[in-house]
Each structure stands twice: as C-alpha cells, then as structure tokens.
PDB file of C-alpha atoms in Angstrom:
ATOM      1  CA  UNK R   1     -56.211  45.847 -15.455  1.00  0.00           C
ATOM      2  CA  UNK R   2     -56.463  45.837 -11.654  1.00  0.00           C
ATOM      3  CA  UNK R   3     -58.244  42.969  -9.929  1.00  0.00           C
ATOM      4  CA  UNK R   4     -61.535  43.853  -8.267  1.00  0.00           C
ATOM      5  CA  UNK R   5     -60.318  43.250  -4.679  1.00  0.00           C
ATOM      6  CA  UNK R   6     -57.421  45.655  -5.303  1.00  0.00           C
ATOM      7  CA  UNK R   7     -59.796  48.240  -6.774  1.00  0.00           C
ATOM      8  CA  UNK R   8     -62.059  47.872  -3.697  1.00  0.00           C
ATOM      9  CA  UNK R   9     -59.081  48.198  -1.361  1.00  0.00           C
ATOM     10  CA  UNK R  10     -57.953  51.357  -3.171  1.00  0.00           C
ATOM     11  CA  UNK R  11     -61.488  52.745  -3.016  1.00  0.00           C
ATOM     12  CA  UNK R  12     -61.634  52.014   0.711  1.00  0.00           C
ATOM     13  CA  UNK R  13     -58.295  53.696   1.312  1.00  0.00           C
ATOM     14  CA  UNK R  14     -59.427  56.731  -0.688  1.00  0.00           C
ATOM     15  CA  UNK R  15     -62.756  56.892   1.130  1.00  0.00           C
ATOM     16  CA  UNK R  16     -61.154  56.714   4.550  1.00  0.00           C
ATOM     17  CA  UNK R  17     -58.326  59.140   3.785  1.00  0.00           C
ATOM     18  CA  UNK R  18     -60.540  61.840   2.300  1.00  0.00           C
ATOM     19  CA  UNK R  19     -62.459  64.135   4.654  1.00  0.00           C
ATOM     20  CA  UNK R  20     -66.140  63.235   4.827  1.00  0.00           C
ATOM     21  CA  UNK R  21     -68.337  66.233   4.131  1.00  0.00           C
ATOM     22  CA  UNK R  22     -71.677  64.434   4.423  1.00  0.00           C
ATOM     23  CA  UNK R  23     -73.033  61.387   6.234  1.00  0.00           C
ATOM     24  CA  UNK R  24     -71.295  59.045   3.804  1.00  0.00           C
ATOM     25  CA  UNK R  25     -68.893  58.933   0.942  1.00  0.00           C
ATOM     26  CA  UNK R  26     -69.059  56.388  -1.839  1.00  0.00           C
ATOM     27  CA  UNK R  27     -67.144  55.308  -4.881  1.00  0.00           C
ATOM     28  CA  UNK R  28     -68.192  53.145  -7.827  1.00  0.00           C
ATOM     29  CA  UNK R  29     -65.865  50.134  -8.007  1.00  0.00           C
ATOM     30  CA  UNK R  30     -67.718  48.229 -10.736  1.00  0.00           C
ATOM     31  CA  UNK R  31     -70.368  49.011 -13.351  1.00  0.00           C
ATOM     32  CA  UNK R  32     -72.084  46.521 -15.599  1.00  0.00           C
ATOM     33  CA  UNK R  33     -75.254  46.955 -17.641  1.00  0.00           C
ATOM     34  CA  UNK R  34     -77.958  48.267 -15.266  1.00  0.00           C
ATOM     35  CA  UNK R  35     -75.849  47.839 -12.097  1.00  0.00           C
ATOM     36  CA  UNK R  36     -73.295  49.837 -10.125  1.00  0.00           C
ATOM     37  CA  UNK R  37     -71.323  48.363  -7.233  1.00  0.00           C
ATOM     38  CA  UNK R  38     -70.100  50.931  -4.725  1.00  0.00           C
ATOM     39  CA  UNK R  39     -68.073  50.952  -1.557  1.00  0.00           C
ATOM     40  CA  UNK R  40     -69.579  53.300   1.037  1.00  0.00           C
ATOM     41  CA  UNK R  41     -67.750  54.798   4.029  1.00  0.00           C
ATOM     42  CA  UNK R  42     -69.581  56.643   6.792  1.00  0.00           C
ATOM     43  CA  UNK R  43     -68.092  59.327   8.994  1.00  0.00           C
ATOM     44  CA  UNK R  44     -68.093  56.896  11.962  1.00  0.00           C
ATOM     45  CA  UNK R  45     -65.568  54.673  10.140  1.00  0.00           C
ATOM     46  CA  UNK R  46     -67.974  51.888   9.155  1.00  0.00           C
ATOM     47  CA  UNK R  47     -68.024  50.654   5.580  1.00  0.00           C
ATOM     48  CA  UNK R  48     -70.275  48.568   3.369  1.00  0.00           C
ATOM     49  CA  UNK R  49     -70.675  47.579  -0.254  1.00  0.00           C
ATOM     50  CA  UNK R  50     -73.828  48.064  -2.307  1.00  0.00           C
ATOM     51  CA  UNK R  51     -74.941  46.674  -5.671  1.00  0.00           C
ATOM     52  CA  UNK R  52     -77.644  48.894  -7.108  1.00  0.00           C
ATOM     53  CA  UNK R  53     -79.959  49.278 -10.098  1.00  0.00           C
ATOM     54  CA  UNK R  54     -80.912  52.957 -10.359  1.00  0.00           C
ATOM     55  CA  UNK R  55     -83.590  54.709 -12.397  1.00  0.00           C
ATOM     56  CA  UNK R  56     -84.331  58.459 -12.302  1.00  0.00           C
ATOM     57  CA  UNK R  57     -86.735  58.212  -9.324  1.00  0.00           C
ATOM     58  CA  UNK R  58     -86.330  54.632  -8.092  1.00  0.00           C
ATOM     59  CA  UNK R  59     -83.689  52.101  -7.136  1.00  0.00           C
ATOM     60  CA  UNK R  60     -83.176  48.562  -5.900  1.00  0.00           C
ATOM     61  CA  UNK R  61     -80.063  47.912  -3.837  1.00  0.00           C
ATOM     62  CA  UNK R  62     -78.388  45.011  -2.064  1.00  0.00           C
ATOM     63  CA  UNK R  63     -76.251  46.163   0.885  1.00  0.00           C
ATOM     64  CA  UNK R  64     -73.566  43.910   2.376  1.00  0.00           C
ATOM     65  CA  UNK R  65     -70.683  44.083   4.811  1.00  0.00           C
ATOM     66  CA  UNK R  66     -68.786  41.585   6.932  1.00  0.00           C
ATOM     67  CA  UNK R  67     -70.832  42.116  10.118  1.00  0.00           C
ATOM     68  CA  UNK R  68     -74.515  42.573   9.250  1.00  0.00           C
ATOM     69  CA  UNK R  69     -77.134  40.584   7.382  1.00  0.00           C
ATOM     70  CA  UNK R  70     -77.532  41.319   3.695  1.00  0.00           C
ATOM     71  CA  UNK R  71     -80.119  44.091   3.338  1.00  0.00           C
ATOM     72  CA  UNK R  72     -82.448  44.802   0.439  1.00  0.00           C
ATOM     73  CA  UNK R  73     -83.436  48.420  -0.122  1.00  0.00           C
ATOM     74  CA  UNK R  74     -86.170  49.597  -2.460  1.00  0.00           C
ATOM     75  CA  UNK R  75     -86.246  53.383  -2.874  1.00  0.00           C
ATOM     76  CA  UNK R  76     -88.667  55.724  -4.605  1.00  0.00           C
ATOM     77  CA  UNK R  77     -88.734  59.515  -4.514  1.00  0.00           C
ATOM     78  CA  UNK R  78     -92.543  59.226  -4.605  1.00  0.00           C
ATOM     79  CA  UNK R  79     -92.807  57.304  -1.328  1.00  0.00           C
ATOM     80  CA  UNK R  80     -93.204  58.940   2.070  1.00  0.00           C
ATOM     81  CA  UNK R  81     -93.370  56.477   4.961  1.00  0.00           C
ATOM     82  CA  UNK R  82     -93.368  56.869   8.701  1.00  0.00           C
ATOM     83  CA  UNK R  83     -91.176  54.422  10.539  1.00  0.00           C
ATOM     84  CA  UNK R  84     -93.496  51.426  10.198  1.00  0.00           C
ATOM     85  CA  UNK R  85     -93.614  47.876   8.873  1.00  0.00           C
ATOM     86  CA  UNK R  86     -95.537  46.069   6.143  1.00  0.00           C
ATOM     87  CA  UNK R  87     -95.775  42.664   4.535  1.00  0.00           C
ATOM     88  CA  UNK R  88     -94.713  42.748   0.884  1.00  0.00           C
ATOM     89  CA  UNK R  89     -93.564  40.247  -1.683  1.00  0.00           C
ATOM     90  CA  UNK R  90     -90.897  40.041  -4.339  1.00  0.00           C
ATOM     91  CA  UNK R  91     -91.045  37.852  -7.407  1.00  0.00           C
ATOM     92  CA  UNK R  92     -88.227  37.206  -9.822  1.00  0.00           C
ATOM     93  CA  UNK R  93     -89.382  36.302 -13.306  1.00  0.00           C
ATOM     94  CA  UNK R  94     -91.883  33.411 -13.046  1.00  0.00           C
ATOM     95  CA  UNK R  95     -90.465  31.982  -9.806  1.00  0.00           C
ATOM     96  CA  UNK R  96     -92.591  31.621  -6.684  1.00  0.00           C
ATOM     97  CA  UNK R  97     -92.949  34.948  -4.831  1.00  0.00           C
ATOM     98  CA  UNK R  98     -90.810  35.665  -1.775  1.00  0.00           C
ATOM     99  CA  UNK R  99     -92.548  37.050   1.302  1.00  0.00           C
ATOM    100  CA  UNK R 100     -90.916  40.118   2.861  1.00  0.00           C
ATOM    101  CA  UNK R 101     -92.723  39.856   6.178  1.00  0.00           C
ATOM    102  CA  UNK R 102     -92.365  42.844   8.452  1.00  0.00           C
ATOM    103  CA  UNK R 103     -90.317  44.923   5.977  1.00  0.00           C
ATOM    104  CA  UNK R 104     -89.306  48.288   7.425  1.00  0.00           C
ATOM    105  CA  UNK R 105     -90.888  51.301   5.711  1.00  0.00           C
ATOM    106  CA  UNK R 106     -88.790  54.365   6.442  1.00  0.00           C
ATOM    107  CA  UNK R 107     -89.023  57.729   4.665  1.00  0.00           C
ATOM    108  CA  UNK R 108     -88.615  56.872   0.967  1.00  0.00           C
ATOM    109  CA  UNK R 109     -87.307  53.335   1.429  1.00  0.00           C
ATOM    110  CA  UNK R 110     -88.458  49.800   2.034  1.00  0.00           C
ATOM    111  CA  UNK R 111     -85.762  47.836   3.894  1.00  0.00           C
ATOM    112  CA  UNK R 112     -85.566  44.108   4.496  1.00  0.00           C
ATOM    113  CA  UNK R 113     -82.788  41.929   5.929  1.00  0.00           C
ATOM    114  CA  UNK R 114     -82.281  38.592   4.194  1.00  0.00           C
ATOM    115  CA  UNK R 115     -82.220  35.614   6.500  1.00  0.00           C
ATOM    116  CA  UNK R 116     -78.727  34.270   7.084  1.00  0.00           C
ATOM    117  CA  UNK R 117     -79.689  30.865   5.778  1.00  0.00           C
ATOM    118  CA  UNK R 118     -80.194  28.759   2.686  1.00  0.00           C
ATOM    119  CA  UNK R 119     -83.287  30.770   1.795  1.00  0.00           C
ATOM    120  CA  UNK R 120     -81.239  34.001   1.651  1.00  0.00           C
ATOM    121  CA  UNK R 121     -78.714  32.272  -0.592  1.00  0.00           C
ATOM    122  CA  UNK R 122     -81.524  30.942  -2.795  1.00  0.00           C
ATOM    123  CA  UNK R 123     -82.965  34.448  -3.110  1.00  0.00           C
ATOM    124  CA  UNK R 124     -79.607  35.880  -4.214  1.00  0.00           C
ATOM    125  CA  UNK R 125     -79.247  33.009  -6.677  1.00  0.00           C
ATOM    126  CA  UNK R 126     -82.589  33.969  -8.239  1.00  0.00           C
ATOM    127  CA  UNK R 127     -81.380  37.574  -8.488  1.00  0.00           C
ATOM    128  CA  UNK R 128     -78.143  36.427 -10.157  1.00  0.00           C
ATOM    129  CA  UNK R 129     -79.936  34.371 -12.796  1.00  0.00           C
ATOM    130  CA  UNK R 130     -83.097  36.469 -13.110  1.00  0.00           C
ATOM    131  CA  UNK R 131     -84.208  39.058 -15.630  1.00  0.00           C
ATOM    132  CA  UNK R 132     -86.748  41.157 -13.706  1.00  0.00           C
ATOM    133  CA  UNK R 133     -87.551  41.628 -10.021  1.00  0.00           C
ATOM    134  CA  UNK R 134     -91.131  42.624  -9.174  1.00  0.00           C
ATOM    135  CA  UNK R 135     -91.910  44.359  -5.873  1.00  0.00           C
ATOM    136  CA  UNK R 136     -95.547  43.790  -4.897  1.00  0.00           C
ATOM    137  CA  UNK R 137     -97.838  44.631  -2.025  1.00  0.00           C
ATOM    138  CA  UNK R 138     -99.188  41.844   0.210  1.00  0.00           C
ATOM    139  CA  UNK R 139    -102.185  41.404  -2.113  1.00  0.00           C
ATOM    140  CA  UNK R 140     -99.852  40.729  -5.067  1.00  0.00           C
ATOM    141  CA  UNK R 141    -100.374  44.074  -6.823  1.00  0.00           C
ATOM    142  CA  UNK R 142     -97.326  45.497  -8.632  1.00  0.00           C
ATOM    143  CA  UNK R 143     -95.569  48.363  -6.860  1.00  0.00           C
ATOM    144  CA  UNK R 144     -92.387  48.584  -8.968  1.00  0.00           C
ATOM    145  CA  UNK R 145     -90.140  46.376 -11.087  1.00  0.00           C
ATOM    146  CA  UNK R 146     -86.398  46.393 -11.629  1.00  0.00           C
ATOM    147  CA  UNK R 147     -84.132  45.010 -14.340  1.00  0.00           C
ATOM    148  CA  UNK R 148     -81.683  42.339 -13.235  1.00  0.00           C
ATOM    149  CA  UNK R 149     -79.611  42.580 -16.442  1.00  0.00           C
ATOM    150  CA  UNK R 150     -75.966  42.296 -15.413  1.00  0.00           C
ATOM    151  CA  UNK R 151     -76.761  40.977 -11.945  1.00  0.00           C
ATOM    152  CA  UNK R 152     -74.550  37.879 -12.163  1.00  0.00           C
ATOM    153  CA  UNK R 153     -71.332  39.847 -12.650  1.00  0.00           C
ATOM    154  CA  UNK R 154     -72.465  42.568 -10.255  1.00  0.00           C
ATOM    155  CA  UNK R 155     -73.248  40.198  -7.378  1.00  0.00           C
ATOM    156  CA  UNK R 156     -69.812  38.617  -7.920  1.00  0.00           C
ATOM    157  CA  UNK R 157     -68.315  42.138  -7.734  1.00  0.00           C
ATOM    158  CA  UNK R 158     -70.336  42.807  -4.558  1.00  0.00           C
ATOM    159  CA  UNK R 159     -68.909  39.629  -2.994  1.00  0.00           C
ATOM    160  CA  UNK R 160     -65.364  40.680  -3.928  1.00  0.00           C
ATOM    161  CA  UNK R 161     -65.995  44.161  -2.509  1.00  0.00           C
ATOM    162  CA  UNK R 162     -67.178  42.710   0.820  1.00  0.00           C
ATOM    163  CA  UNK R 163     -64.112  40.420   0.902  1.00  0.00           C
ATOM    164  CA  UNK R 164     -61.920  43.548   0.543  1.00  0.00           C
ATOM    165  CA  UNK R 165     -63.513  45.110   3.666  1.00  0.00           C
ATOM    166  CA  UNK R 166     -61.124  43.173   5.939  1.00  0.00           C
TER     167      UNK R 166
END
C-alpha cells in the first residue's frame, strides 16, 4: 500500500499534467467514514487540499495549503447570499460555542478563516475528537449540523496532503 504523501504527490502530478477543462480539477486521495480528502488544482497552477463531509445538498469542508490560513466552508444548495458578512457560531458536541465573527457569505457558501494561533489549533482538535459540528446563527439557532465521524484520520490525511504540496 502506498503511503499517503506518495499518493498525494501522485495526485498532484496527475492534476497538473492533465488539461484543466474547468476552474479546478480534484482527486480523492483519502476516504474514511463520512469524509473525503481531496487535492485540488486550479488552472492558474495553485493547489490546495480539502477534507470534506458531503451530504446530498450540504457540505462542511476544511481547506488548507502551505500559504493561506486554514479556511472553513459551509455549503448548502438552498442558500443564496450576496457578498456580505455575518456573525455565526459553531459548536462541537457539548463544548463551548466558537464565534465565527465576520464570516463571509458568498453565493451558496459561508467561509471563515481560522486564526493562525492556538485557538485555531484548539478548534481543529475539537473537530478531530468530536462527533457532531453544529452551525448556528448569532442567536444560537441551528442552521445545519455535520457528522465528524472519521475526522481524526481525515484531518491527519489532510495534514499529509498539505505536506505533499511542496
């Protein structure tokens, strides 16, 4: 069995060598329980890795690369936002809620960059060891929830994927 960094490197080589027909091209490099980890290559040559829980109309994703902050993306086909901002919160299991102040609402997505600090690391640790992530509005009302089953192995795979982006 190939090691994950080698699989990511092969996926990157395949993504870059193949002609890009759309805005991006992606390849699943790891799948576990409710999660997929993908390497994504855009037609401008930039690449990133994403760990994602996907349902028929909704998803929760963690985007990472070597240059940018880690980005959370919540997507729903039922949302339609202008380019605006909102204060939201996320709660993992019974932990204290996390404030997503000034989250970007764009089209069908809510985007938020994790701080590059201990609090960002603590958040990812809660994801790794959590069971369910709850997205809520600023008043604490449920918007959507996502399973975190398989997140520990998937976040490790995401880290290995980012390491392969050298």
